[in-house]
Coordinates of C-alpha atoms (C1' of nucleotides) in Angstrom, one line a residue:
Chain A
X1 CA 0.0 0.0 0.0
X2 CA 1.5 3.3 -1.1
X3 CA 0.8 6.5 0.8
X4 CA -2.6 8.2 0.4
X5 CA -3.0 10.8 -2.4
X6 CA -2.7 14.3 -1.1
X7 CA -5.6 16.8 -1.5
X8 CA -3.8 18.4 -4.4
X9 CA -3.5 15.1 -6.1
X10 CA -7.2 14.4 -5.6
X11 CA -8.0 17.9 -6.9
X12 CA -5.9 17.2 -10.0
X13 CA -7.8 13.9 -10.6
X14 CA -11.1 15.7 -10.5
X15 CA -9.8 18.4 -12.8
X16 CA -8.7 15.7 -15.2
X17 CA -12.1 14.0 -15.1
X18 CA -13.8 17.4 -15.8
X19 CA -11.6 17.8 -18.9
X20 CA -12.3 14.2 -20.0
X21 CA -16.1 14.4 -19.4
X22 CA -16.1 17.7 -21.3
X23 CA -14.5 16.1 -24.3
X24 CA -16.9 13.2 -23.9
X25 CA -19.8 15.6 -24.4
X26 CA -21.2 15.6 -20.8
X27 CA -23.6 18.4 -19.9
X28 CA -21.8 21.4 -18.7
X29 CA -23.2 21.2 -15.2
X30 CA -21.7 17.8 -14.7
X31 CA -18.3 19.2 -15.8
X32 CA -18.7 22.1 -13.5
X33 CA -19.5 19.7 -10.6
X34 CA -16.1 18.1 -11.1
X35 CA -14.4 21.5 -11.2
X36 CA -16.2 22.6 -8.1
X37 CA -15.1 19.4 -6.4
X38 CA -11.5 20.1 -7.4
X39 CA -11.8 23.5 -5.8
X40 CA -13.2 22.0 -2.6
X41 CA -10.3 19.5 -2.6
X42 CA -7.6 22.2 -3.1
X43 CA -9.1 24.3 -0.3
X44 CA -9.9 21.6 2.2
X45 CA -7.7 22.0 5.3
X46 CA -8.0 18.4 6.4
X47 CA -6.9 15.2 4.6
X48 CA -9.6 14.2 2.1
X49 CA -8.3 10.7 2.2
X50 CA -8.8 10.6 6.0
X51 CA -12.3 12.1 5.6
X52 CA -13.2 9.5 3.1
X53 CA -12.1 6.7 5.3
X54 CA -14.2 8.2 8.1
X55 CA -17.1 8.3 5.7
X56 CA -17.6 12.0 6.1
X57 CA -16.1 13.4 2.9
X58 CA -19.6 14.3 1.5
X59 CA -19.7 17.0 4.2
X60 CA -17.4 19.0 1.9
X61 CA -19.3 21.4 -0.5
X62 CA -19.7 19.9 -3.9
X63 CA -18.7 16.4 -3.0
X64 CA -21.6 13.9 -3.0
X65 CA -22.1 10.2 -3.2
X66 CA -20.7 9.7 -6.7
X67 CA -17.5 11.6 -6.1
X68 CA -17.1 9.8 -2.7
X69 CA -17.1 6.5 -4.6
X70 CA -14.5 7.8 -7.0
X71 CA -12.2 8.9 -4.1
X72 CA -12.7 5.5 -2.5
X73 CA -11.6 3.9 -5.8
X74 CA -8.6 6.2 -5.9
X75 CA -7.6 5.2 -2.4
X76 CA -8.1 1.5 -2.9
X77 CA -6.7 1.0 -6.3
X78 CA -4.8 4.2 -7.1
X79 CA -7.0 4.8 -10.1
X80 CA -10.5 6.1 -10.9
X81 CA -12.0 3.6 -13.4
X82 CA -13.9 6.3 -15.4
X83 CA -10.6 8.2 -15.9
X84 CA -8.8 5.1 -17.1
X85 CA -11.6 4.4 -19.6
X86 CA -11.8 8.0 -20.9
X87 CA -8.1 8.4 -21.2
X88 CA -8.1 5.4 -23.5
X89 CA -10.8 7.0 -25.6
X90 CA -9.3 10.5 -25.9
X91 CA -5.6 11.0 -26.5
X92 CA -3.8 13.5 -24.3
X93 CA -3.0 15.7 -27.3
X94 CA -6.7 16.6 -27.5
X95 CA -6.4 18.5 -24.2
X96 CA -3.4 20.4 -25.5
X97 CA -5.3 21.3 -28.6
X98 CA -8.0 23.0 -26.5
X99 CA -5.4 25.5 -25.2
X100 CA -5.5 27.1 -28.6
X101 CA -7.8 30.2 -28.8
X102 CA -11.1 29.4 -30.4
X103 CA -10.7 25.7 -30.0
X104 CA -12.7 24.3 -27.0
X105 CA -13.6 20.7 -26.1
X106 CA -16.6 20.6 -28.5
X107 CA -14.7 21.7 -31.6
X108 CA -11.6 19.6 -30.7
X109 CA -13.8 16.6 -30.4
X110 CA -15.3 17.3 -33.8
X111 CA -11.9 17.4 -35.4
X112 CA -11.0 14.2 -33.7
X113 CA -14.1 12.4 -34.8
X114 CA -14.1 13.6 -38.4
X115 CA -10.4 13.9 -39.3
X116 CA -8.8 11.8 -36.6
X117 CA -6.7 14.8 -35.4
X118 CA -5.3 14.0 -31.9
X119 CA -2.3 16.2 -31.5
X120 CA -1.0 19.7 -32.1
X121 CA 1.3 18.3 -34.8
X122 CA -1.6 16.7 -36.7
X123 CA -3.7 19.9 -36.3
X124 CA -0.9 21.9 -37.8
X125 CA -0.5 19.6 -40.7
X126 CA -4.2 19.7 -41.4
X127 CA -4.3 23.4 -41.2
X128 CA -1.4 23.7 -43.7
X129 CA -3.1 21.3 -46.1
X130 CA -6.4 23.4 -45.7
X131 CA -8.3 20.3 -44.6
X132 CA -9.9 21.9 -41.6
X133 CA -12.3 23.9 -43.8
X134 CA -13.9 20.7 -44.9
X135 CA -15.4 20.3 -41.4
X136 CA -18.7 22.1 -40.7
X137 CA -18.1 25.1 -38.6
X138 CA -14.5 25.5 -39.5
X139 CA -13.1 27.9 -42.2
X140 CA -10.0 29.4 -43.7
X141 CA -9.7 32.0 -40.9
X142 CA -9.5 29.3 -38.3
X143 CA -6.7 27.5 -40.2
X144 CA -4.7 30.8 -40.2
X145 CA -5.4 31.2 -36.4
X146 CA -4.2 27.6 -35.7
X147 CA -0.9 28.1 -37.5
X148 CA -0.1 31.4 -35.9
X149 CA -1.1 30.1 -32.4
X150 CA 1.0 27.0 -32.7
X151 CA 3.9 29.0 -34.1
X152 CA 3.7 31.3 -31.1
X153 CA 4.1 28.3 -28.9
X154 CA 0.5 28.4 -27.5
X155 CA -0.6 25.0 -26.6
X156 CA 2.7 23.6 -25.6
X157 CA 2.4 25.1 -22.1
X158 CA -0.4 26.6 -20.0
X159 CA -0.8 30.4 -20.0
X160 CA 2.1 32.2 -18.2
X161 CA 1.2 33.6 -14.8
X162 CA 3.2 36.4 -13.2
X163 CA 4.0 36.6 -9.5
X164 CA 1.8 39.1 -7.7
X165 CA 4.7 41.4 -6.7
X166 CA 5.8 42.0 -10.3
X167 CA 2.2 42.3 -11.6
X168 CA 1.0 44.6 -8.8
X169 CA 4.1 46.8 -9.0
X170 CA 3.4 47.4 -12.7
X171 CA -0.3 47.7 -12.2
X172 CA 0.0 50.4 -9.5
X173 CA 2.4 52.4 -11.7
X174 CA 0.0 52.2 -14.7
X175 CA -3.0 53.2 -12.5
X176 CA -1.0 56.1 -11.1
X177 CA 0.0 57.2 -14.6
X178 CA -3.6 57.0 -15.8
X179 CA -4.9 58.9 -12.8
X180 CA -2.5 61.7 -13.7
X181 CA -4.2 62.0 -17.1
X182 CA -6.4 65.1 -17.4
X183 CA -9.3 63.1 -18.8
X184 CA -9.2 60.6 -15.9
X185 CA -11.8 60.6 -13.1
X186 CA -11.7 57.3 -11.2
X187 CA -9.1 54.7 -12.0
X188 CA -9.0 51.4 -10.1
X189 CA -7.2 48.1 -10.5
X190 CA -9.5 45.1 -10.6
X191 CA -9.0 41.3 -11.1
X192 CA -6.8 38.9 -9.3
X193 CA -4.1 41.6 -8.7
X194 CA -6.7 43.5 -6.6
X195 CA -7.5 40.3 -4.8
X196 CA -3.8 39.9 -4.1
X197 CA -3.7 36.4 -5.5
X198 CA -0.4 34.4 -5.6
X199 CA 0.0 35.1 -9.3
X200 CA -2.0 36.8 -12.0
X201 CA -2.3 36.4 -15.8
X202 CA -3.3 39.9 -16.7
X203 CA -4.1 43.3 -15.3
X204 CA -7.7 44.7 -15.4
X205 CA -8.2 48.4 -14.9
X206 CA -11.6 50.1 -14.6
X207 CA -12.0 53.8 -15.0
X208 CA -14.4 56.7 -15.5
X209 CA -13.3 59.7 -17.5
X210 CA -14.5 63.1 -18.8
X211 CA -13.2 62.1 -22.2
X212 CA -13.1 58.2 -22.4
X213 CA -11.5 58.2 -25.9
X214 CA -8.6 60.3 -24.7
X215 CA -7.9 58.1 -21.6
X216 CA -8.2 54.9 -23.7
X217 CA -5.7 56.2 -26.2
X218 CA -3.4 57.4 -23.4
X219 CA -2.6 53.8 -22.4
X220 CA -0.4 53.2 -25.4
X221 CA 1.7 56.2 -24.5
X222 CA 2.6 55.1 -21.0
X223 CA 6.3 54.3 -20.3
X224 CA 5.5 50.8 -19.0
X225 CA 3.4 49.8 -22.0
X226 CA 5.1 48.3 -25.0
X227 CA 2.1 48.5 -27.3
X228 CA -1.6 49.0 -27.0
X229 CA -4.6 49.2 -29.2
X230 CA -8.1 50.7 -28.6
X231 CA -10.8 48.8 -30.5
X232 CA -13.4 51.4 -29.4
X233 CA -13.8 54.6 -27.4
X234 CA -14.3 52.7 -24.1
X235 CA -11.6 49.9 -24.1
X236 CA -8.0 49.4 -24.7
X237 CA -5.8 46.4 -24.6
X238 CA -2.0 46.5 -24.2
X239 CA 1.1 44.7 -23.0
X240 CA 3.8 45.8 -20.6
X241 CA 7.4 45.4 -21.7
X242 CA 7.6 42.2 -19.7
X243 CA 4.6 40.8 -21.8
X244 CA 1.9 41.2 -19.1
X245 CA -1.5 41.9 -20.8
X246 CA -3.3 45.0 -19.6
X247 CA -7.0 45.6 -20.2
X248 CA -8.5 49.1 -19.6
X249 CA -12.2 49.7 -19.6
X250 CA -13.8 53.1 -19.3
X251 CA -17.4 53.1 -18.0
X252 CA -20.1 55.6 -17.1
X253 CA -19.8 56.8 -13.5
X254 CA -23.2 55.4 -12.6
X255 CA -22.0 51.9 -13.6
X256 CA -18.5 52.0 -12.1
X257 CA -19.5 49.9 -9.0
X258 CA -21.0 47.1 -11.2
X259 CA -17.9 46.9 -13.5
X260 CA -15.4 47.1 -10.7
X261 CA -17.2 44.3 -8.8
X262 CA -17.6 42.2 -11.9
X263 CA -13.9 42.5 -13.0
X264 CA -12.5 42.0 -9.5
X265 CA -14.1 38.5 -9.3
X266 CA -13.1 35.9 -8.5
X267 CA -15.1 33.9 -11.0
X268 CA -16.2 31.6 -8.2
X269 CA -17.2 34.6 -6.1
X270 CA -19.3 36.1 -8.9
X271 CA -21.0 32.8 -9.7
X272 CA -22.0 32.3 -6.0
X273 CA -23.0 36.0 -5.8
X274 CA -25.3 35.7 -8.8
X275 CA -26.8 32.4 -7.6
X276 CA -27.5 34.1 -4.2
X277 CA -29.1 37.0 -6.1
X278 CA -31.3 34.8 -8.2
X279 CA -32.8 33.3 -5.1
X280 CA -33.9 36.8 -4.2
X281 CA -35.3 37.5 -7.7
X282 CA -32.3 39.6 -8.8
X283 CA -30.0 39.1 -11.7
X284 CA -26.5 40.5 -11.4
X285 CA -24.3 41.4 -14.3
X286 CA -21.6 44.0 -15.0
X287 CA -24.3 46.4 -16.2
X288 CA -26.5 46.4 -13.1
X289 CA -28.9 44.4 -11.0
X290 CA -32.1 43.5 -12.7
X291 CA -35.1 43.1 -10.4
X292 CA -37.6 40.5 -11.6
X293 CA -40.4 42.1 -9.7
X294 CA -40.1 45.6 -11.2
X295 CA -38.2 44.8 -14.4
X296 CA -35.9 47.7 -13.6
X297 CA -32.1 47.6 -13.6
X298 CA -30.3 49.2 -10.7
X299 CA -27.0 50.7 -11.7
X300 CA -24.4 51.2 -8.9
X301 CA -21.7 53.9 -8.8
X302 CA -19.9 52.0 -6.0
X303 CA -19.2 48.4 -5.1
X304 CA -20.7 49.0 -1.7
X305 CA -24.1 49.7 -3.3
X306 CA -23.9 46.4 -5.2
X307 CA -23.4 44.3 -2.1
X308 CA -25.9 46.4 -0.1
X309 CA -28.7 45.9 -2.7
X310 CA -28.1 42.1 -2.5
X311 CA -28.4 42.2 1.3
X312 CA -24.7 41.2 1.7
X313 CA -22.0 42.5 3.9
X314 CA -19.2 44.1 1.8
X315 CA -16.2 41.7 1.6
X316 CA -12.7 43.1 1.0
X317 CA -11.4 42.1 -2.4
X318 CA -8.9 39.6 -0.8
X319 CA -11.8 37.6 0.6
X320 CA -13.7 37.2 -2.7
X321 CA -13.0 33.5 -3.4
X322 CA -16.4 32.0 -2.4
X323 CA -14.9 30.8 0.9
X324 CA -17.8 31.9 3.1
X325 CA -17.7 35.7 2.5
X326 CA -21.2 35.4 0.9
X327 CA -22.7 33.3 3.7
X328 CA -25.7 34.8 5.6
X329 CA -23.8 35.2 8.9
X330 CA -20.7 36.7 7.4
X331 CA -19.1 39.4 9.6
X332 CA -16.3 41.4 7.9
X333 CA -13.0 40.7 9.6
X334 CA -10.7 43.6 10.5
X335 CA -7.9 42.4 8.2
X336 CA -4.3 42.9 9.3
X337 CA -2.3 45.6 7.5
X338 CA 1.4 46.3 7.1
X339 CA 1.0 49.2 9.6
X340 CA -0.1 46.7 12.3
X341 CA 3.3 45.0 12.3
X342 CA 5.7 46.0 15.1
X343 CA 8.6 43.7 14.4
X344 CA 10.2 41.3 11.9
X345 CA 11.5 38.0 13.2
X346 CA 13.2 36.5 10.2
X347 CA 16.1 38.1 8.3
X348 CA 19.6 37.4 7.2
X349 CA 22.9 39.3 7.3
X350 CA 26.4 38.9 5.9
X351 CA 27.0 36.3 8.5
X352 CA 25.2 33.9 6.1
X353 CA 23.7 34.8 2.8
X354 CA 22.4 38.3 3.4
X355 CA 23.9 41.5 1.9
X356 CA 23.8 43.8 4.9
X357 CA 25.3 43.9 8.4
X358 CA 23.3 43.5 11.6
X359 CA 23.5 47.3 12.2
X360 CA 22.4 48.1 8.7
X361 CA 19.4 45.7 9.0
X362 CA 18.6 47.3 12.4
X363 CA 18.7 50.8 11.1
X364 CA 16.5 49.9 8.1
X365 CA 14.0 48.2 10.5
X366 CA 14.1 51.4 12.7
X367 CA 13.3 53.5 9.6
X368 CA 10.5 51.0 8.9
X369 CA 9.0 51.9 12.3
X370 CA 9.7 48.6 14.0
X371 CA 10.1 48.1 17.7
X372 CA 12.0 44.8 17.5
X373 CA 13.6 42.5 15.0
X374 CA 15.4 39.2 15.1
X375 CA 18.6 38.4 13.2
X376 CA 18.2 34.8 12.0
X377 CA 21.1 33.7 9.9
X378 CA 21.3 30.2 8.4
X379 CA 22.6 27.5 10.7
X380 CA 25.5 25.1 10.8
X381 CA 24.4 22.6 8.1
X382 CA 22.7 25.0 5.7
X383 CA 24.7 23.4 3.0
X384 CA 25.1 26.3 0.7
X385 CA 28.5 27.4 2.1
X386 CA 27.1 30.5 3.9
X387 CA 26.3 28.9 7.2
X388 CA 27.0 29.9 10.8
X389 CA 29.1 27.5 12.9
X390 CA 28.4 27.3 16.6
X391 CA 31.5 29.4 17.4
X392 CA 30.4 32.0 14.9
X393 CA 26.9 32.0 16.4
X394 CA 28.4 32.8 19.8
X395 CA 30.2 35.8 18.2
X396 CA 27.0 36.8 16.5
X397 CA 25.3 37.0 19.9
X398 CA 28.0 39.5 21.0
X399 CA 27.7 41.5 17.8
X400 CA 24.0 41.8 18.3
X401 CA 24.6 43.1 21.9
X402 CA 27.1 45.6 20.5
X403 CA 24.5 46.9 18.0
X404 CA 21.8 47.1 20.7
X405 CA 24.2 49.2 22.7
X406 CA 25.1 51.5 19.8
X407 CA 21.5 52.1 18.9
X408 CA 20.7 53.0 22.5
X409 CA 17.4 51.1 22.7
X410 CA 15.9 52.8 19.7
X411 CA 15.0 49.3 18.5
X412 CA 15.4 45.9 20.1
X413 CA 17.6 43.5 18.1
X414 CA 17.2 39.8 19.1
X415 CA 20.0 37.3 18.6
X416 CA 18.4 34.5 16.8
X417 CA 18.9 31.8 14.2
X418 CA 17.1 30.1 11.4
X419 CA 18.1 26.6 12.4
X420 CA 17.7 23.7 9.9
X421 CA 15.3 21.0 10.8
X422 CA 17.3 17.8 10.2
X423 CA 15.5 14.8 8.7
X424 CA 15.2 13.5 12.3
X425 CA 13.2 16.6 13.3
X426 CA 16.1 17.9 15.5
X427 CA 17.6 21.3 15.0
X428 CA 21.3 21.5 14.0
X429 CA 22.5 23.4 17.0
X430 CA 22.6 21.8 20.4
X431 CA 20.1 22.9 23.1
X432 CA 22.7 24.7 25.2
X433 CA 23.5 27.0 22.3
X434 CA 19.8 27.5 21.4
X435 CA 19.1 28.4 25.0
X436 CA 21.5 31.3 24.8
X437 CA 19.6 32.9 21.9
X438 CA 16.7 35.3 22.2
X439 CA 14.7 33.7 19.4
X440 CA 14.8 30.5 17.3
X441 CA 13.0 30.0 14.0
X442 CA 13.3 26.5 12.4
X443 CA 12.9 25.6 8.8
X444 CA 13.3 22.6 6.4
X445 CA 15.9 23.2 3.7
X446 CA 16.9 19.7 2.9
X447 CA 15.4 16.2 2.2
X448 CA 12.2 17.6 0.6
X449 CA 11.3 14.2 -0.8
X450 CA 10.4 12.4 2.4
X451 CA 7.0 10.7 2.4
X452 CA 4.2 12.6 4.1
X453 CA 4.2 10.5 7.2
X454 CA 7.9 10.9 7.9
X455 CA 7.9 14.6 6.9
X456 CA 5.0 15.2 9.3
X457 CA 6.8 13.4 12.1
X458 CA 9.9 15.5 11.4
X459 CA 7.9 18.7 11.5
X460 CA 6.0 17.8 14.6
X461 CA 9.2 16.9 16.4
X462 CA 10.6 20.4 15.6
X463 CA 7.4 22.0 16.7
X464 CA 7.5 20.2 20.0
X465 CA 11.2 21.2 20.6
X466 CA 11.5 23.3 23.8
X467 CA 13.7 26.0 22.2
X468 CA 12.0 26.4 18.8
X469 CA 9.7 29.4 18.9
X470 CA 8.5 29.3 15.3
X471 CA 8.5 27.3 12.1
X472 CA 9.7 29.2 8.9
X473 CA 8.0 28.7 5.5
X474 CA 6.2 25.6 6.8
X475 CA 5.3 23.9 3.6
X476 CA 8.3 24.7 1.4
X477 CA 6.2 25.7 -1.6
X478 CA 7.5 28.1 -4.3
X479 CA 4.6 29.6 -6.2
X480 CA 4.5 28.2 -9.8
X481 CA 7.9 26.5 -9.4
X482 CA 7.9 24.1 -6.5
X483 CA 5.2 22.0 -4.9
X484 CA 5.0 21.9 -1.2
X485 CA 6.6 18.9 0.3
X486 CA 4.3 16.1 1.3
X487 CA 2.9 17.0 4.7
X488 CA -0.1 16.6 6.9
X489 CA -0.7 20.3 7.5
X490 CA -3.6 19.6 9.8
X491 CA -1.3 17.6 12.2
X492 CA 1.3 20.4 12.0
X493 CA -1.4 22.9 13.0
X494 CA -2.6 20.7 15.9
X495 CA 1.0 20.3 17.2
X496 CA 1.7 24.1 16.8
X497 CA -1.5 25.0 18.7
X498 CA -0.8 22.5 21.5
X499 CA 2.8 23.5 22.0
X500 CA 2.4 27.3 21.5
X501 CA 4.8 27.3 18.5
X502 CA 4.2 30.0 16.0
X503 CA 3.8 29.2 12.3
X504 CA 5.2 31.7 9.9
X505 CA 3.7 33.4 6.8
X506 CA 6.9 33.9 5.0
X507 CA 6.6 37.0 2.8
X508 CA 9.2 36.2 0.1
X509 CA 7.0 37.0 -3.0
X510 CA 7.6 33.5 -4.5
X511 CA 6.9 31.7 -1.2
X512 CA 3.9 33.3 0.7
X513 CA 4.1 30.2 2.9
X514 CA 1.8 29.4 4.7
X515 CA -0.6 30.0 1.9
X516 CA -4.0 31.6 2.3
X517 CA -5.9 28.4 2.9
X518 CA -3.4 26.9 5.4
X519 CA -3.0 30.2 7.3
X520 CA -6.7 30.4 7.7
X521 CA -6.8 26.8 9.0
X522 CA -4.0 27.6 11.4
X523 CA -5.9 30.5 12.9
X524 CA -9.0 28.4 13.2
X525 CA -6.9 25.7 14.8
X526 CA -5.7 28.2 17.5
X527 CA -2.2 28.8 16.1
X528 CA -0.6 32.2 16.5
X529 CA 0.9 33.3 13.2
X530 CA 4.0 35.3 12.5
X531 CA 4.5 37.5 9.4
X532 CA 8.2 37.8 8.4
X533 CA 10.1 39.3 5.5
X534 CA 12.9 36.6 5.4
X535 CA 14.9 39.6 4.0
X536 CA 18.3 39.0 2.6
X537 CA 18.9 42.7 2.2
X538 CA 17.8 45.9 4.0
X539 CA 15.5 46.9 1.2
X540 CA 13.7 43.6 1.3
X541 CA 12.1 44.3 4.7
X542 CA 9.3 45.8 2.5
X543 CA 8.5 42.3 1.4
X544 CA 6.2 41.9 4.4
X545 CA 3.6 43.4 2.1
X546 CA 3.3 40.1 0.4
X547 CA 2.9 38.1 3.6
X548 CA 0.3 40.5 4.8
X549 CA -1.5 40.1 1.4
X550 CA -1.6 36.3 2.1
X551 CA -2.7 36.9 5.7
X552 CA -5.6 39.1 4.5
X553 CA -6.7 36.4 2.0
X554 CA -6.7 34.1 5.0
X555 CA -9.1 36.4 7.0
X556 CA -6.3 37.1 9.5
X557 CA -6.9 39.9 12.0
X558 CA -4.1 41.7 14.0
X559 CA -4.8 39.6 17.1
X560 CA -3.9 36.4 15.2
X561 CA -0.4 37.6 14.5
X562 CA 2.3 37.6 17.1
X563 CA 4.4 40.4 15.7
X564 CA 1.5 42.9 15.8
X565 CA 2.0 43.0 19.6
X566 CA 4.2 45.4 21.6
X567 CA 7.5 43.9 22.7
X568 CA 6.5 42.8 26.2
X569 CA 3.5 40.9 24.9
X570 CA 5.5 39.4 22.0
X571 CA 8.4 38.5 24.3
X572 CA 6.0 36.5 26.5
X573 CA 4.9 34.4 23.6
X574 CA 8.3 32.9 23.2
X575 CA 8.8 29.4 24.7
X576 CA 11.9 30.6 26.6
X577 CA 9.7 33.2 28.4
X578 CA 7.7 30.3 29.9
X579 CA 10.7 28.5 31.5
Chain B
dG1 C1' -23.0 15.5 -10.5
dC2 C1' -24.8 18.4 -6.7
dC3 C1' -28.4 20.2 -4.1
dG4 C1' -32.8 22.0 -1.3
dT5 C1' -36.9 29.2 1.7
dT6 C1' -38.2 25.5 -5.9
dT7 C1' -36.3 19.7 -1.0
dT8 C1' -35.6 13.7 -4.1
dC9 C1' -36.6 16.2 -9.4
dG10 C1' -35.4 19.9 -12.2
dG11 C1' -32.9 23.3 -11.9
dC12 C1' -27.9 24.9 -11.8
dC13 C1' -24.7 33.2 -13.5
dC14 C1' -24.2 36.4 -17.2
dG15 C1' -22.9 38.6 -21.4
dA16 C1' -19.6 39.6 -25.4
dC17 C1' -17.3 38.0 -29.2
dT18 C1' -16.1 35.0 -33.0
dG19 C1' -16.3 32.8 -37.3
dT20 C1' -19.2 30.8 -39.8
dT21 C1' -23.6 31.2 -40.7
dT22 C1' -28.3 32.9 -42.7
dT23 C1' -29.8 32.5 -36.9
dC24 C1' -26.1 30.6 -33.7
dA25 C1' -23.2 27.2 -31.0
dG26 C1' -19.1 27.4 -28.9
dT27 C1' -15.7 29.9 -26.6
dC28 C1' -14.1 33.1 -23.3
dG29 C1' -13.8 35.9 -19.2

DNA sequence: GCCGTTTTCGGCCCGACTGTTTTCAGTCG
């Protein structure tokens, strides 16, 4: 018996089934049911395999009797029979083909049935030989489009997504530049960038203007924009120099709220919002709210009006993922902000792989308005050459004391470490040394490939260690480049709550680890979170913005975060304060 | 395939665009 599939693997199996059923011509609602189940699996904070064995998996939204059976089959045999059958029927190349613009599952299926086309290569050949136009519904224009799409490499890989910090930095500059235009009135970023998602695929900007045509044409002239075109007086589409698509829509002021709400999404949020509206006899679109009873359409100048008309509490954009923000009893959380943070407990200096000295980091943190920071260089076995030996760590403690003296108490600098969690679960300094520090954060940097059970044991051992105050980047994921290591996050949360060990939201823009779903589960499990920059240079202290973004998506309030507290209260949360 | 202030069947968000088509299905966001 191999180990159970992770929630992410189960979600992937459902997504695959959705694609296969779609090719097979299933009704769209059945396909959407599988996609919904995949979302539920990705966002579940407990092990779906475990729930299934307990017989309670159907308590998850969107998972009923049939999907339960399919999970059981996956657990027992490692396969879902329907998927095996459908894979044999529809070659994998068909799914690649559906990545081309204008070619969805229905049309791909038709080409497969009538011409036997089952790969991008065969599709390309048929387009070149002008054979596609023989099939009803296909013409010369489509053949052209196929050739140019395949030549552009579309189809070989999924659409590129850009990390939030890059997209949002560009998006904010574009918004600022548009706001400075004389024709501009309101200009706001929408879409996944506004929701502070992990990554985005384009920027959506919604505006009102005294002269819409002038604003729309102005997009092309912005320094950040490589090229743009305006198909009409109210919309422009462009690309930044890094290739990020930008959509600008100018709308009448009385409709601004409807458009901003619509284009902020998420898709799942909007679908749930509209379903809730239909139950009240209302129909929501980007143009307004149509009332069945009166036949009139209400146009909303602000988003607040949209939610108010629907009888819903306004949810901050970060919450709009259909994760309970539309539920009847929803109470808007007071989300944590960068300004709430009073300290940063994870950063590096020249002693390991950082670029600045202790004093430089301390002065930068002081300028940032912090009351306290911890210096946490990499430990003895970091393995990248830039580690701190036990002797060196002793000298580091003295250097921190010197800096504290020189700064005259303006900021409190803690002598700490980011100690490696060895495969055994032990830290790589001995307890006597850890006891002399002010602060210990522990992280996994090696042996990522352990099975979930061993990795969980390793992590729980570290969490239960008497001198480890917090776990750094607990799942090891790197957004769009590295999967989290196999880990029972629920068991980690339990252990952290029991032992009073903090779990970090690491703010490195490609980590944001814990992620939004896990951070929310941690808070619900009674864990105190920590939001850290993991800065390797003084200017990177600003990165806490991205950790805060993840925290906000996790419904996190200031009280859930240790480093929003003044020093005496924070100090008391450390394990060493309880000895 | 799921689900219930429409409760065990019959619904399941909304609209624009596209290319191919004489009225629209499929795709996309």
